[in-house]
Amino acid sequence: MEPKQYGIGDVVEMKKPHPCGTNAWKVIRLGADIRIKCTGCQHSVMIPRRDFEKKMKKMLERAEAGE
């Protein structure tokens, strides 16, 4: 299985929706832990990379190269 590719500014879909009802999250920090921000209510959470890779369902939108 190939590793999932994602970067800062990408919008990803997680397996479970956020309590606000939105299932899209924007990646705002990468490292051993990854910080993602809900696109609905702007709440951000930091989760370990391993958990993020397990819970990420698919890539919704790639960040622009100029961002």
mmCIF file as gemmi writes it, N, C-alpha and C atoms, coordinates in Angstrom:
data_model
loop_
_atom_site.group_PDB
_atom_site.id
_atom_site.type_symbol
_atom_site.label_atom_id
_atom_site.label_alt_id
_atom_site.label_comp_id
_atom_site.label_asym_id
_atom_site.label_entity_id
_atom_site.label_seq_id
_atom_site.pdbx_PDB_ins_code
_atom_site.Cartn_x
_atom_site.Cartn_y
_atom_site.Cartn_z
_atom_site.occupancy
_atom_site.B_iso_or_equiv
_atom_site.pdbx_formal_charge
_atom_site.auth_seq_id
_atom_site.auth_asym_id
_atom_site.pdbx_PDB_model_num
ATOM 1 N N . MET Axp A 1 ? 0.853 -1.182 0 1 0 ? 1 A 1
ATOM 2 C CA . MET Axp A 1 ? 0 0 0 1 0 ? 1 A 1
ATOM 3 C C . MET Axp A 1 ? 0.897 1.243 0 1 0 ? 1 A 1
ATOM 4 N N . GLU Axp A 2 ? 0.639 2.156 -0.917 1 0 ? 2 A 1
ATOM 5 C CA . GLU Axp A 2 ? 1.456 3.368 -0.997 1 0 ? 2 A 1
ATOM 6 C C . GLU Axp A 2 ? 1.02 4.389 0.047 1 0 ? 2 A 1
ATOM 7 N N . PRO Axp A 3 ? 1.976 5.193 0.549 1 0 ? 3 A 1
ATOM 8 C CA . PRO Axp A 3 ? 1.615 6.202 1.553 1 0 ? 3 A 1
ATOM 9 C C . PRO Axp A 3 ? 0.755 7.31 0.942 1 0 ? 3 A 1
ATOM 10 N N . LYS Axp A 4 ? -0.141 7.841 1.738 1 0 ? 4 A 1
ATOM 11 C CA . LYS Axp A 4 ? -1.002 8.918 1.264 1 0 ? 4 A 1
ATOM 12 C C . LYS Axp A 4 ? -0.194 10.201 1.176 1 0 ? 4 A 1
ATOM 13 N N . GLN Axp A 5 ? -0.424 10.986 0.15 1 0 ? 5 A 1
ATOM 14 C CA . GLN Axp A 5 ? 0.307 12.227 -0.058 1 0 ? 5 A 1
ATOM 15 C C . GLN Axp A 5 ? -0.571 13.404 0.321 1 0 ? 5 A 1
ATOM 16 N N . TYR Axp A 6 ? -0.044 14.272 1.153 1 0 ? 6 A 1
ATOM 17 C CA . TYR Axp A 6 ? -0.765 15.473 1.57 1 0 ? 6 A 1
ATOM 18 C C . TYR Axp A 6 ? 0.26 16.509 1.978 1 0 ? 6 A 1
ATOM 19 N N . GLY Axp A 7 ? -0.149 17.769 1.978 1 0 ? 7 A 1
ATOM 20 C CA . GLY Axp A 7 ? 0.747 18.855 2.344 1 0 ? 7 A 1
ATOM 21 C C . GLY Axp A 7 ? -0.022 19.983 3.002 1 0 ? 7 A 1
ATOM 22 N N . ILE Axp A 8 ? 0.693 21.015 3.4 1 0 ? 8 A 1
ATOM 23 C CA . ILE Axp A 8 ? 0.07 22.166 4.053 1 0 ? 8 A 1
ATOM 24 C C . ILE Axp A 8 ? -0.876 22.852 3.067 1 0 ? 8 A 1
ATOM 25 N N . GLY Axp A 9 ? -2.064 23.143 3.521 1 0 ? 9 A 1
ATOM 26 C CA . GLY Axp A 9 ? -3.065 23.806 2.688 1 0 ? 9 A 1
ATOM 27 C C . GLY Axp A 9 ? -4.013 22.849 1.981 1 0 ? 9 A 1
ATOM 28 N N . ASP Axp A 10 ? -3.713 21.555 1.981 1 0 ? 10 A 1
ATOM 29 C CA . ASP Axp A 10 ? -4.603 20.578 1.349 1 0 ? 10 A 1
ATOM 30 C C . ASP Axp A 10 ? -5.866 20.406 2.19 1 0 ? 10 A 1
ATOM 31 N N . VAL Axp A 11 ? -6.97 20.127 1.523 1 0 ? 11 A 1
ATOM 32 C CA . VAL Axp A 11 ? -8.228 19.85 2.212 1 0 ? 11 A 1
ATOM 33 C C . VAL Axp A 11 ? -8.485 18.356 2.085 1 0 ? 11 A 1
ATOM 34 N N . VAL Axp A 12 ? -8.665 17.689 3.232 1 0 ? 12 A 1
ATOM 35 C CA . VAL Axp A 12 ? -8.854 16.241 3.247 1 0 ? 12 A 1
ATOM 36 C C . VAL Axp A 12 ? -10.192 15.895 3.887 1 0 ? 12 A 1
ATOM 37 N N . GLU Axp A 13 ? -10.688 14.705 3.561 1 0 ? 13 A 1
ATOM 38 C CA . GLU Axp A 13 ? -11.918 14.198 4.168 1 0 ? 13 A 1
ATOM 39 C C . GLU Axp A 13 ? -11.521 13.137 5.185 1 0 ? 13 A 1
ATOM 40 N N . MET Axp A 14 ? -12.064 13.249 6.392 1 0 ? 14 A 1
ATOM 41 C CA . MET Axp A 14 ? -11.797 12.269 7.439 1 0 ? 14 A 1
ATOM 42 C C . MET Axp A 14 ? -12.938 11.248 7.467 1 0 ? 14 A 1
ATOM 43 N N . LYS Axp A 15 ? -12.701 10.102 8.083 1 0 ? 15 A 1
ATOM 44 C CA . LYS Axp A 15 ? -13.717 9.039 8.109 1 0 ? 15 A 1
ATOM 45 C C . LYS Axp A 15 ? -14.958 9.436 8.902 1 0 ? 15 A 1
ATOM 46 N N . LYS Axp A 16 ? -14.759 10.158 10.017 1 0 ? 16 A 1
ATOM 47 C CA . LYS Axp A 16 ? -15.894 10.579 10.837 1 0 ? 16 A 1
ATOM 48 C C . LYS Axp A 16 ? -16.083 12.087 10.717 1 0 ? 16 A 1
ATOM 49 N N . PRO Axp A 17 ? -17.317 12.566 10.624 1 0 ? 17 A 1
ATOM 50 C CA . PRO Axp A 17 ? -17.542 14.014 10.54 1 0 ? 17 A 1
ATOM 51 C C . PRO Axp A 17 ? -17.31 14.702 11.888 1 0 ? 17 A 1
ATOM 52 N N . HIS Axp A 18 ? -17.001 15.979 11.837 1 0 ? 18 A 1
ATOM 53 C CA . HIS Axp A 18 ? -16.854 16.802 13.035 1 0 ? 18 A 1
ATOM 54 C C . HIS Axp A 18 ? -18.255 17.035 13.607 1 0 ? 18 A 1
ATOM 55 N N . PRO Axp A 19 ? -18.399 17.267 14.904 1 0 ? 19 A 1
ATOM 56 C CA . PRO Axp A 19 ? -19.733 17.51 15.483 1 0 ? 19 A 1
ATOM 57 C C . PRO Axp A 19 ? -20.512 18.658 14.825 1 0 ? 19 A 1
ATOM 58 N N . CYS Axp A 20 ? -19.804 19.605 14.18 1 0 ? 20 A 1
ATOM 59 C CA . CYS Axp A 20 ? -20.515 20.696 13.511 1 0 ? 20 A 1
ATOM 60 C C . CYS Axp A 20 ? -21.17 20.226 12.21 1 0 ? 20 A 1
ATOM 61 N N . GLY Axp A 21 ? -20.858 19.001 11.767 1 0 ? 21 A 1
ATOM 62 C CA . GLY Axp A 21 ? -21.484 18.445 10.574 1 0 ? 21 A 1
ATOM 63 C C . GLY Axp A 21 ? -20.595 18.414 9.35 1 0 ? 21 A 1
ATOM 64 N N . THR Axp A 22 ? -19.451 19.068 9.403 1 0 ? 22 A 1
ATOM 65 C CA . THR Axp A 22 ? -18.545 19.121 8.26 1 0 ? 22 A 1
ATOM 66 C C . THR Axp A 22 ? -17.565 17.962 8.306 1 0 ? 22 A 1
ATOM 67 N N . ASN Axp A 23 ? -17.221 17.433 7.143 1 0 ? 23 A 1
ATOM 68 C CA . ASN Axp A 23 ? -16.279 16.318 7.068 1 0 ? 23 A 1
ATOM 69 C C . ASN Axp A 23 ? -14.981 16.728 6.382 1 0 ? 23 A 1
ATOM 70 N N . ALA Axp A 24 ? -14.818 18.014 6.052 1 0 ? 24 A 1
ATOM 71 C CA . ALA Axp A 24 ? -13.627 18.5 5.358 1 0 ? 24 A 1
ATOM 72 C C . ALA Axp A 24 ? -12.72 19.237 6.335 1 0 ? 24 A 1
ATOM 73 N N . TRP Axp A 25 ? -11.428 18.932 6.264 1 0 ? 25 A 1
ATOM 74 C CA . TRP Axp A 25 ? -10.429 19.523 7.158 1 0 ? 25 A 1
ATOM 75 C C . TRP Axp A 25 ? -9.274 20.047 6.326 1 0 ? 25 A 1
ATOM 76 N N . LYS Axp A 26 ? -8.712 21.178 6.722 1 0 ? 26 A 1
ATOM 77 C CA . LYS Axp A 26 ? -7.555 21.76 6.046 1 0 ? 26 A 1
ATOM 78 C C . LYS Axp A 26 ? -6.301 21.478 6.874 1 0 ? 26 A 1
ATOM 79 N N . VAL Axp A 27 ? -5.252 20.981 6.229 1 0 ? 27 A 1
ATOM 80 C CA . VAL Axp A 27 ? -3.987 20.696 6.905 1 0 ? 27 A 1
ATOM 81 C C . VAL Axp A 27 ? -3.25 22.018 7.085 1 0 ? 27 A 1
ATOM 82 N N . ILE Axp A 28 ? -2.921 22.367 8.348 1 0 ? 28 A 1
ATOM 83 C CA . ILE Axp A 28 ? -2.249 23.652 8.587 1 0 ? 28 A 1
ATOM 84 C C . ILE Axp A 28 ? -0.855 23.491 9.194 1 0 ? 28 A 1
ATOM 85 N N . ARG Axp A 29 ? -0.478 22.266 9.592 1 0 ? 29 A 1
ATOM 86 C CA . ARG Axp A 29 ? 0.866 22.043 10.129 1 0 ? 29 A 1
ATOM 87 C C . ARG Axp A 29 ? 1.238 20.584 9.942 1 0 ? 29 A 1
ATOM 88 N N . LEU Axp A 30 ? 2.484 20.329 9.526 1 0 ? 30 A 1
ATOM 89 C CA . LEU Axp A 30 ? 2.988 18.97 9.363 1 0 ? 30 A 1
ATOM 90 C C . LEU Axp A 30 ? 4.178 18.752 10.282 1 0 ? 30 A 1
ATOM 91 N N . GLY Axp A 31 ? 4.382 17.524 10.675 1 0 ? 31 A 1
ATOM 92 C CA . GLY Axp A 31 ? 5.487 17.139 11.539 1 0 ? 31 A 1
ATOM 93 C C . GLY Axp A 31 ? 5.17 15.767 12.11 1 0 ? 31 A 1
ATOM 94 N N . ALA Axp A 32 ? 5.712 15.458 13.273 1 0 ? 32 A 1
ATOM 95 C CA . ALA Axp A 32 ? 5.357 14.196 13.937 1 0 ? 32 A 1
ATOM 96 C C . ALA Axp A 32 ? 3.869 14.206 14.277 1 0 ? 32 A 1
ATOM 97 N N . ASP Axp A 33 ? 3.37 15.403 14.619 1 0 ? 33 A 1
ATOM 98 C CA . ASP Axp A 33 ? 1.935 15.62 14.824 1 0 ? 33 A 1
ATOM 99 C C . ASP Axp A 33 ? 1.439 16.489 13.676 1 0 ? 33 A 1
ATOM 100 N N . ILE Axp A 34 ? 0.183 16.329 13.325 1 0 ? 34 A 1
ATOM 101 C CA . ILE Axp A 34 ? -0.414 17.11 12.235 1 0 ? 34 A 1
ATOM 102 C C . ILE Axp A 34 ? -1.561 17.921 12.798 1 0 ? 34 A 1
ATOM 103 N N . ARG Axp A 35 ? -1.588 19.228 12.494 1 0 ? 35 A 1
ATOM 104 C CA . ARG Axp A 35 ? -2.686 20.091 12.928 1 0 ? 35 A 1
ATOM 105 C C . ARG Axp A 35 ? -3.616 20.285 11.742 1 0 ? 35 A 1
ATOM 106 N N . ILE Axp A 36 ? -4.898 20.015 11.978 1 0 ? 36 A 1
ATOM 107 C CA . ILE Axp A 36 ? -5.915 20.202 10.948 1 0 ? 36 A 1
ATOM 108 C C . ILE Axp A 36 ? -6.989 21.133 11.49 1 0 ? 36 A 1
ATOM 109 N N . LYS Axp A 37 ? -7.616 21.879 10.566 1 0 ? 37 A 1
ATOM 110 C CA . LYS Axp A 37 ? -8.652 22.844 10.947 1 0 ? 37 A 1
ATOM 111 C C . LYS Axp A 37 ? -9.945 22.496 10.219 1 0 ? 37 A 1
ATOM 112 N N . CYS Axp A 38 ? -11.04 22.456 10.969 1 0 ? 38 A 1
ATOM 113 C CA . CYS Axp A 38 ? -12.354 22.177 10.395 1 0 ? 38 A 1
ATOM 114 C C . CYS Axp A 38 ? -12.728 23.327 9.46 1 0 ? 38 A 1
ATOM 115 N N . THR Axp A 39 ? -13.178 22.997 8.254 1 0 ? 39 A 1
ATOM 116 C CA . THR Axp A 39 ? -13.553 24.046 7.305 1 0 ? 39 A 1
ATOM 117 C C . THR Axp A 39 ? -14.922 24.635 7.619 1 0 ? 39 A 1
ATOM 118 N N . GLY Axp A 40 ? -15.682 23.986 8.513 1 0 ? 40 A 1
ATOM 119 C CA . GLY Axp A 40 ? -16.998 24.492 8.881 1 0 ? 40 A 1
ATOM 120 C C . GLY Axp A 40 ? -16.947 25.5 10.013 1 0 ? 40 A 1
ATOM 121 N N . CYS Axp A 41 ? -16.382 25.086 11.156 1 0 ? 41 A 1
ATOM 122 C CA . CYS Axp A 41 ? -16.407 25.943 12.349 1 0 ? 41 A 1
ATOM 123 C C . CYS Axp A 41 ? -15.042 26.515 12.71 1 0 ? 41 A 1
ATOM 124 N N . GLN Axp A 42 ? -14.005 26.196 11.944 1 0 ? 42 A 1
ATOM 125 C CA . GLN Axp A 42 ? -12.637 26.688 12.142 1 0 ? 42 A 1
ATOM 126 C C . GLN Axp A 42 ? -11.963 26.159 13.408 1 0 ? 42 A 1
ATOM 127 N N . HIS Axp A 43 ? -12.5 25.114 14.027 1 0 ? 43 A 1
ATOM 128 C CA . HIS Axp A 43 ? -11.86 24.49 15.19 1 0 ? 43 A 1
ATOM 129 C C . HIS Axp A 43 ? -10.645 23.707 14.7 1 0 ? 43 A 1
ATOM 130 N N . SER Axp A 44 ? -9.521 23.814 15.411 1 0 ? 44 A 1
ATOM 131 C CA . SER Axp A 44 ? -8.337 23.071 14.983 1 0 ? 44 A 1
ATOM 132 C C . SER Axp A 44 ? -7.955 22.055 16.04 1 0 ? 44 A 1
ATOM 133 N N . VAL Axp A 45 ? -7.438 20.928 15.582 1 0 ? 45 A 1
ATOM 134 C CA . VAL Axp A 45 ? -6.972 19.861 16.461 1 0 ? 45 A 1
ATOM 135 C C . VAL Axp A 45 ? -5.612 19.377 15.977 1 0 ? 45 A 1
ATOM 136 N N . MET Axp A 46 ? -4.805 18.889 16.918 1 0 ? 46 A 1
ATOM 137 C CA . MET Axp A 46 ? -3.513 18.322 16.58 1 0 ? 46 A 1
ATOM 138 C C . MET Axp A 46 ? -3.564 16.836 16.926 1 0 ? 46 A 1
ATOM 139 N N . ILE Axp A 47 ? -3.248 16.001 15.935 1 0 ? 47 A 1
ATOM 140 C CA . ILE Axp A 47 ? -3.258 14.559 16.159 1 0 ? 47 A 1
ATOM 141 C C . ILE Axp A 47 ? -1.948 13.962 15.66 1 0 ? 47 A 1
ATOM 142 N N . PRO Axp A 48 ? -1.528 12.844 16.242 1 0 ? 48 A 1
ATOM 143 C CA . PRO Axp A 48 ? -0.311 12.189 15.759 1 0 ? 48 A 1
ATOM 144 C C . PRO Axp A 48 ? -0.447 11.772 14.295 1 0 ? 48 A 1
ATOM 145 N N . ARG Axp A 49 ? 0.662 11.832 13.566 1 0 ? 49 A 1
ATOM 146 C CA . ARG Axp A 49 ? 0.659 11.505 12.135 1 0 ? 49 A 1
ATOM 147 C C . ARG Axp A 49 ? 0.075 10.114 11.88 1 0 ? 49 A 1
ATOM 148 N N . ARG Axp A 50 ? 0.427 9.151 12.699 1 0 ? 50 A 1
ATOM 149 C CA . ARG Axp A 50 ? -0.066 7.781 12.508 1 0 ? 50 A 1
ATOM 150 C C . ARG Axp A 50 ? -1.587 7.723 12.584 1 0 ? 50 A 1
ATOM 151 N N . ASP Axp A 51 ? -2.176 8.416 13.582 1 0 ? 51 A 1
ATOM 152 C CA . ASP Axp A 51 ? -3.641 8.455 13.709 1 0 ? 51 A 1
ATOM 153 C C . ASP Axp A 51 ? -4.271 9.185 12.535 1 0 ? 51 A 1
ATOM 154 N N . PHE Axp A 52 ? -3.64 10.288 12.11 1 0 ? 52 A 1
ATOM 155 C CA . PHE Axp A 52 ? -4.156 11.051 10.975 1 0 ? 52 A 1
ATOM 156 C C . PHE Axp A 52 ? -4.212 10.177 9.725 1 0 ? 52 A 1
ATOM 157 N N . GLU Axp A 53 ? -3.141 9.43 9.464 1 0 ? 53 A 1
ATOM 158 C CA . GLU Axp A 53 ? -3.1 8.59 8.262 1 0 ? 53 A 1
ATOM 159 C C . GLU Axp A 53 ? -4.14 7.484 8.318 1 0 ? 53 A 1
ATOM 160 N N . LYS Axp A 54 ? -4.456 6.977 9.509 1 0 ? 54 A 1
ATOM 161 C CA . LYS Axp A 54 ? -5.493 5.954 9.639 1 0 ? 54 A 1
ATOM 162 C C . LYS Axp A 54 ? -6.885 6.542 9.44 1 0 ? 54 A 1
ATOM 163 N N . LYS Axp A 55 ? -7.105 7.769 9.936 1 0 ? 55 A 1
ATOM 164 C CA . LYS Axp A 55 ? -8.435 8.371 9.915 1 0 ? 55 A 1
ATOM 165 C C . LYS Axp A 55 ? -8.743 9.152 8.644 1 0 ? 55 A 1
ATOM 166 N N . MET Axp A 56 ? -7.721 9.467 7.841 1 0 ? 56 A 1
ATOM 167 C CA . MET Axp A 56 ? -7.953 10.204 6.601 1 0 ? 56 A 1
ATOM 168 C C . MET Axp A 56 ? -8.59 9.279 5.563 1 0 ? 56 A 1
ATOM 169 N N . LYS Axp A 57 ? -9.671 9.754 4.949 1 0 ? 57 A 1
ATOM 170 C CA . LYS Axp A 57 ? -10.384 8.954 3.963 1 0 ? 57 A 1
ATOM 171 C C . LYS Axp A 57 ? -9.868 9.246 2.558 1 0 ? 57 A 1
ATOM 172 N N . LYS Axp A 58 ? -9.861 10.536 2.173 1 0 ? 58 A 1
ATOM 173 C CA . LYS Axp A 58 ? -9.387 10.889 0.828 1 0 ? 58 A 1
ATOM 174 C C . LYS Axp A 58 ? -9.04 12.363 0.745 1 0 ? 58 A 1
ATOM 175 N N . MET Axp A 59 ? -8.315 12.703 -0.305 1 0 ? 59 A 1
ATOM 176 C CA . MET Axp A 59 ? -7.931 14.085 -0.589 1 0 ? 59 A 1
ATOM 177 C C . MET Axp A 59 ? -9.081 14.746 -1.347 1 0 ? 59 A 1
ATOM 178 N N . LEU Axp A 60 ? -9.533 15.885 -0.861 1 0 ? 60 A 1
ATOM 179 C CA . LEU Axp A 60 ? -10.607 16.611 -1.538 1 0 ? 60 A 1
ATOM 180 C C . LEU Axp A 60 ? -10.06 17.693 -2.458 1 0 ? 60 A 1
ATOM 181 N N . GLU Axp A 61 ? -9.024 18.398 -2.011 1 0 ? 61 A 1
ATOM 182 C CA . GLU Axp A 61 ? -8.531 19.551 -2.749 1 0 ? 61 A 1
ATOM 183 C C . GLU Axp A 61 ? -7.052 19.767 -2.438 1 0 ? 61 A 1
ATOM 184 N N . ARG Axp A 62 ? -6.253 19.905 -3.482 1 0 ? 62 A 1
ATOM 185 C CA . ARG Axp A 62 ? -4.815 20.183 -3.314 1 0 ? 62 A 1
ATOM 186 C C . ARG Axp A 62 ? -4.61 21.675 -3.131 1 0 ? 62 A 1
ATOM 187 N N . ALA Axp A 63 ? -3.591 22.035 -2.338 1 0 ? 63 A 1
ATOM 188 C CA . ALA Axp A 63 ? -3.244 23.446 -2.148 1 0 ? 63 A 1
ATOM 189 C C . ALA Axp A 63 ? -2.596 23.981 -3.427 1 0 ? 63 A 1
ATOM 190 N N . GLU Axp A 64 ? -2.761 25.246 -3.661 1 0 ? 64 A 1
ATOM 191 C CA . GLU Axp A 64 ? -2.111 25.882 -4.809 1 0 ? 64 A 1
ATOM 192 C C . GLU Axp A 64 ? -0.611 25.962 -4.558 1 0 ? 64 A 1
ATOM 193 N N . ALA Axp A 65 ? 0.188 25.915 -5.606 1 0 ? 65 A 1
ATOM 194 C CA . ALA Axp A 65 ? 1.646 25.953 -5.481 1 0 ? 65 A 1
ATOM 195 C C . ALA Axp A 65 ? 2.125 27.292 -4.925 1 0 ? 65 A 1
ATOM 196 N N . GLY Axp A 66 ? 1.385 28.366 -5.15 1 0 ? 66 A 1
ATOM 197 C CA . GLY Axp A 66 ? 1.786 29.696 -4.717 1 0 ? 66 A 1
ATOM 198 C C . GLY Axp A 66 ? 1.455 30.007 -3.268 1 0 ? 66 A 1
ATOM 199 N N . GLU Axp A 67 ? 0.711 29.127 -2.58 1 0 ? 67 A 1
ATOM 200 C CA . GLU Axp A 67 ? 0.311 29.4 -1.19 1 0 ? 67 A 1
ATOM 201 C C . GLU Axp A 67 ? 1.454 29.244 -0.237 1 0 ? 67 A 1
